[in-house]
PDB file of C-alpha atoms in Angstrom:
ATOM      1  CA  GLN K   1      -0.170   0.138  -0.061  1.00 87.00           C
ATOM      2  CA  VAL K   2       2.798   2.113   0.597  1.00 96.00           C
ATOM      3  CA  GLN K   3       5.858   2.582  -0.276  1.00 97.00           C
ATOM      4  CA  LEU K   4       9.156   4.698   0.938  1.00 98.00           C
ATOM      5  CA  VAL K   5      12.613   5.416  -1.547  1.00 96.00           C
ATOM      6  CA  GLU K   6      15.687   6.325  -0.272  1.00 96.00           C
ATOM      7  CA  SER K   7      18.522   8.019  -2.738  1.00 95.00           C
ATOM      8  CA  GLY K   8      21.460   9.876  -1.832  1.00 97.00           C
ATOM      9  CA  GLY K   9      23.456   7.308  -0.749  1.00 95.00           C
ATOM     10  CA  GLY K  10      27.519   6.980  -1.639  1.00 97.00           C
ATOM     11  CA  LEU K  11      30.697   7.370  -0.893  1.00 98.00           C
ATOM     12  CA  VAL K  12      32.521  10.482   0.295  1.00 98.00           C
ATOM     13  CA  GLN K  13      35.514  11.588   1.854  1.00 98.00           C
ATOM     14  CA  ALA K  14      35.207  13.038   5.454  1.00 98.00           C
ATOM     15  CA  GLY K  15      34.066  17.161   5.578  1.00 98.00           C
ATOM     16  CA  GLY K  16      32.617  15.944   2.796  1.00 98.00           C
ATOM     17  CA  SER K  17      28.687  16.401   2.074  1.00 98.00           C
ATOM     18  CA  LEU K  18      25.607  14.037   1.003  1.00 98.00           C
ATOM     19  CA  ARG K  19      22.108  15.089   1.093  1.00 98.00           C
ATOM     20  CA  LEU K  20      19.597  12.088   1.102  1.00 98.00           C
ATOM     21  CA  SER K  21      15.351  11.921  -0.102  1.00 98.00           C
ATOM     22  CA  CYS K  22      12.983   9.816   0.426  1.00 98.00           C
ATOM     23  CA  ALA K  23       9.722   9.519  -1.045  1.00 98.00           C
ATOM     24  CA  ALA K  24       6.300   8.249  -0.078  1.00 98.00           C
ATOM     25  CA  SER K  25       4.281   6.738  -2.211  1.00 97.00           C
ATOM     26  CA  GLY K  26       1.464   5.013  -2.781  1.00 96.00           C
ATOM     27  CA  SER K  27      -2.589   4.878  -0.576  1.00 91.00           C
ATOM     28  CA  ILE K  28      -1.411   7.807   1.558  1.00 95.00           C
ATOM     29  CA  TYR K  29      -4.305  10.089   3.389  1.00 94.00           C
ATOM     30  CA  SER K  30      -1.598  11.927   5.180  1.00 94.00           C
ATOM     31  CA  ILE K  31       1.825  12.096   7.362  1.00 96.00           C
ATOM     32  CA  ASN K  32       2.311  12.833  10.442  1.00 96.00           C
ATOM     33  CA  ALA K  33       6.137  13.020  10.045  1.00 97.00           C
ATOM     34  CA  MET K  34       8.760  11.315   8.473  1.00 98.00           C
ATOM     35  CA  GLY K  35      12.778  10.409   9.441  1.00 98.00           C
ATOM     36  CA  TRP K  36      15.721   9.141   9.187  1.00 98.00           C
ATOM     37  CA  TYR K  37      17.215   6.496  11.252  1.00 98.00           C
ATOM     38  CA  ARG K  38      20.968   5.095  10.958  1.00 98.00           C
ATOM     39  CA  GLN K  39      22.766   1.318  11.519  1.00 98.00           C
ATOM     40  CA  ALA K  40      25.925   0.714  11.428  1.00 97.00           C
ATOM     41  CA  PRO K  41      27.557  -2.495  11.917  1.00 92.00           C
ATOM     42  CA  GLY K  42      27.162  -4.233  15.088  1.00 94.00           C
ATOM     43  CA  LYS K  43      25.123  -1.541  16.255  1.00 96.00           C
ATOM     44  CA  GLN K  44      21.367  -0.784  17.139  1.00 97.00           C
ATOM     45  CA  ARG K  45      19.096   1.488  14.721  1.00 97.00           C
ATOM     46  CA  GLU K  46      19.220   4.783  16.113  1.00 98.00           C
ATOM     47  CA  LEU K  47      17.017   8.452  15.496  1.00 98.00           C
ATOM     48  CA  VAL K  48      19.472  11.259  12.634  1.00 98.00           C
ATOM     49  CA  ALA K  49      16.783  13.640  12.403  1.00 98.00           C
ATOM     50  CA  ALA K  50      12.574  13.614  12.393  1.00 98.00           C
ATOM     51  CA  ILE K  51       9.940  16.063  11.028  1.00 98.00           C
ATOM     52  CA  ARG K  52       6.539  16.486  12.372  1.00 96.00           C
ATOM     53  CA  GLY K  53       3.681  17.485  10.458  1.00 91.00           C
ATOM     54  CA  ASP K  54       4.001  20.957  11.965  1.00 94.00           C
ATOM     55  CA  SER K  55       7.828  21.006  10.546  1.00 94.00           C
ATOM     56  CA  ILE K  56       8.804  20.531  14.593  1.00 97.00           C
ATOM     57  CA  THR K  57      12.084  18.986  13.950  1.00 98.00           C
ATOM     58  CA  ASN K  58      14.402  16.481  16.206  1.00 97.00           C
ATOM     59  CA  TYR K  59      18.024  15.492  15.804  1.00 98.00           C
ATOM     60  CA  ALA K  60      20.172  13.173  17.768  1.00 98.00           C
ATOM     61  CA  ASP K  61      22.905  15.293  19.307  1.00 98.00           C
ATOM     62  CA  SER K  62      25.653  13.785  17.148  1.00 98.00           C
ATOM     63  CA  VAL K  63      24.592  15.410  13.933  1.00 98.00           C
ATOM     64  CA  LYS K  64      23.375  18.962  15.330  1.00 98.00           C
ATOM     65  CA  GLY K  65      24.936  21.640  13.221  1.00 98.00           C
ATOM     66  CA  ARG K  66      25.642  19.220  10.597  1.00 98.00           C
ATOM     67  CA  PHE K  67      22.639  17.886   9.347  1.00 98.00           C
ATOM     68  CA  THR K  68      19.511  19.347   8.416  1.00 98.00           C
ATOM     69  CA  ILE K  69      15.852  17.887   8.184  1.00 98.00           C
ATOM     70  CA  SER K  70      13.159  18.900   5.707  1.00 98.00           C
ATOM     71  CA  LYS K  71      10.605  18.278   3.521  1.00 97.00           C
ATOM     72  CA  ASP K  72       8.429  18.973   0.759  1.00 97.00           C
ATOM     73  CA  ASN K  73       4.736  17.946   1.439  1.00 95.00           C
ATOM     74  CA  ALA K  74       3.120  18.791  -1.922  1.00 96.00           C
ATOM     75  CA  LYS K  75       5.622  15.706  -3.432  1.00 97.00           C
ATOM     76  CA  ASN K  76       5.434  13.653  -0.009  1.00 97.00           C
ATOM     77  CA  THR K  77       9.157  13.589   0.490  1.00 98.00           C
ATOM     78  CA  VAL K  78      11.551  14.191   3.355  1.00 98.00           C
ATOM     79  CA  TYR K  79      15.572  14.687   2.671  1.00 98.00           C
ATOM     80  CA  LEU K  80      18.451  15.005   4.901  1.00 98.00           C
ATOM     81  CA  GLN K  81      21.013  17.154   4.159  1.00 98.00           C
ATOM     82  CA  MET K  82      24.896  15.948   5.638  1.00 98.00           C
ATOM     83  CA  ASN K  83      27.517  18.484   5.946  1.00 98.00           C
ATOM     84  CA  SER K  84      30.738  18.193   8.011  1.00 98.00           C
ATOM     85  CA  LEU K  85      30.549  14.057   7.288  1.00 98.00           C
ATOM     86  CA  LYS K  86      32.625  12.098   9.541  1.00 98.00           C
ATOM     87  CA  PRO K  87      33.518   8.673   9.116  1.00 97.00           C
ATOM     88  CA  GLU K  88      31.221   7.374  12.198  1.00 97.00           C
ATOM     89  CA  ASP K  89      28.563   8.298   9.864  1.00 98.00           C
ATOM     90  CA  THR K  90      29.069   5.565   8.059  1.00 98.00           C
ATOM     91  CA  ALA K  91      25.799   3.223   8.460  1.00 98.00           C
ATOM     92  CA  VAL K  92      22.959   2.243   6.700  1.00 98.00           C
ATOM     93  CA  TYR K  93      20.004   5.402   6.876  1.00 98.00           C
ATOM     94  CA  TYR K  94      16.568   4.527   6.371  1.00 98.00           C
ATOM     95  CA  CYS K  95      13.377   6.259   5.901  1.00 98.00           C
ATOM     96  CA  ASN K  96      11.112   6.423   8.816  1.00 98.00           C
ATOM     97  CA  ALA K  97       7.463   7.514   8.097  1.00 98.00           C
ATOM     98  CA  ASN K  98       4.147   7.708  10.351  1.00 97.00           C
ATOM     99  CA  ILE K  99       1.186   7.366   7.554  1.00 96.00           C
ATOM    100  CA  ARG K 100      -2.266   7.154   7.886  1.00 94.00           C
ATOM    101  CA  VAL K 101      -3.923   5.175   4.718  1.00 93.00           C
ATOM    102  CA  ARG K 102      -7.403   6.526   5.194  1.00 90.00           C
ATOM    103  CA  ILE K 103      -9.138   9.372   7.653  1.00 86.00           C
ATOM    104  CA  SER K 104     -10.505   6.726   9.641  1.00 86.00           C
ATOM    105  CA  SER K 105      -7.422   4.799  10.869  1.00 84.00           C
ATOM    106  CA  GLY K 106      -4.032   5.817  13.001  1.00 89.00           C
ATOM    107  CA  GLY K 107      -1.013   6.274  11.922  1.00 93.00           C
ATOM    108  CA  MET K 108       1.568   3.427  11.139  1.00 94.00           C
ATOM    109  CA  ASP K 109       5.313   3.248  10.656  1.00 96.00           C
ATOM    110  CA  TYR K 110       6.269   2.515   7.344  1.00 97.00           C
ATOM    111  CA  TRP K 111      10.316   1.653   6.023  1.00 98.00           C
ATOM    112  CA  GLY K 112      12.568   2.096   3.208  1.00 98.00           C
ATOM    113  CA  LYS K 113      15.124  -0.535   2.304  1.00 97.00           C
ATOM    114  CA  GLY K 114      17.666   1.768   3.605  1.00 97.00           C
ATOM    115  CA  THR K 115      21.016   3.522   1.622  1.00 97.00           C
ATOM    116  CA  LEU K 116      24.384   2.605   2.254  1.00 98.00           C
ATOM    117  CA  VAL K 117      26.504   6.091   3.809  1.00 98.00           C
ATOM    118  CA  THR K 118      30.426   5.495   3.494  1.00 98.00           C
ATOM    119  CA  VAL K 119      32.938   8.484   4.755  1.00 98.00           C
ATOM    120  CA  SER K 120      35.953   7.561   4.216  1.00 97.00           C
ATOM    121  CA  SER K 121      39.271   9.246   6.766  1.00 94.00           C
TER     122      SER K 121
END
């Protein structure tokens, strides 16, 4: 019913920048929130940044001042601008969205398949 498709990952040198995109499609009545999580090898998945329907944002302390989350409501798309990247930012980045598929339903969480970000030192 709902698909999240990420793009924009890749290999970048430390200090560089990348921009991730995630587009939601399918049966969408409204989007309550969208966000990005990441999972590094051997570590648990963690929240990187999130943005609510009212555009309130939330960031992990480790990325504050370096990453910026934004969204385009018309395109059901969320972006993550990542600047001053560090080797410790290397991870698979997953898009998450809390979506209502009809007016009578509550929000449900959906996940993308992930996109790999590798930061070389």
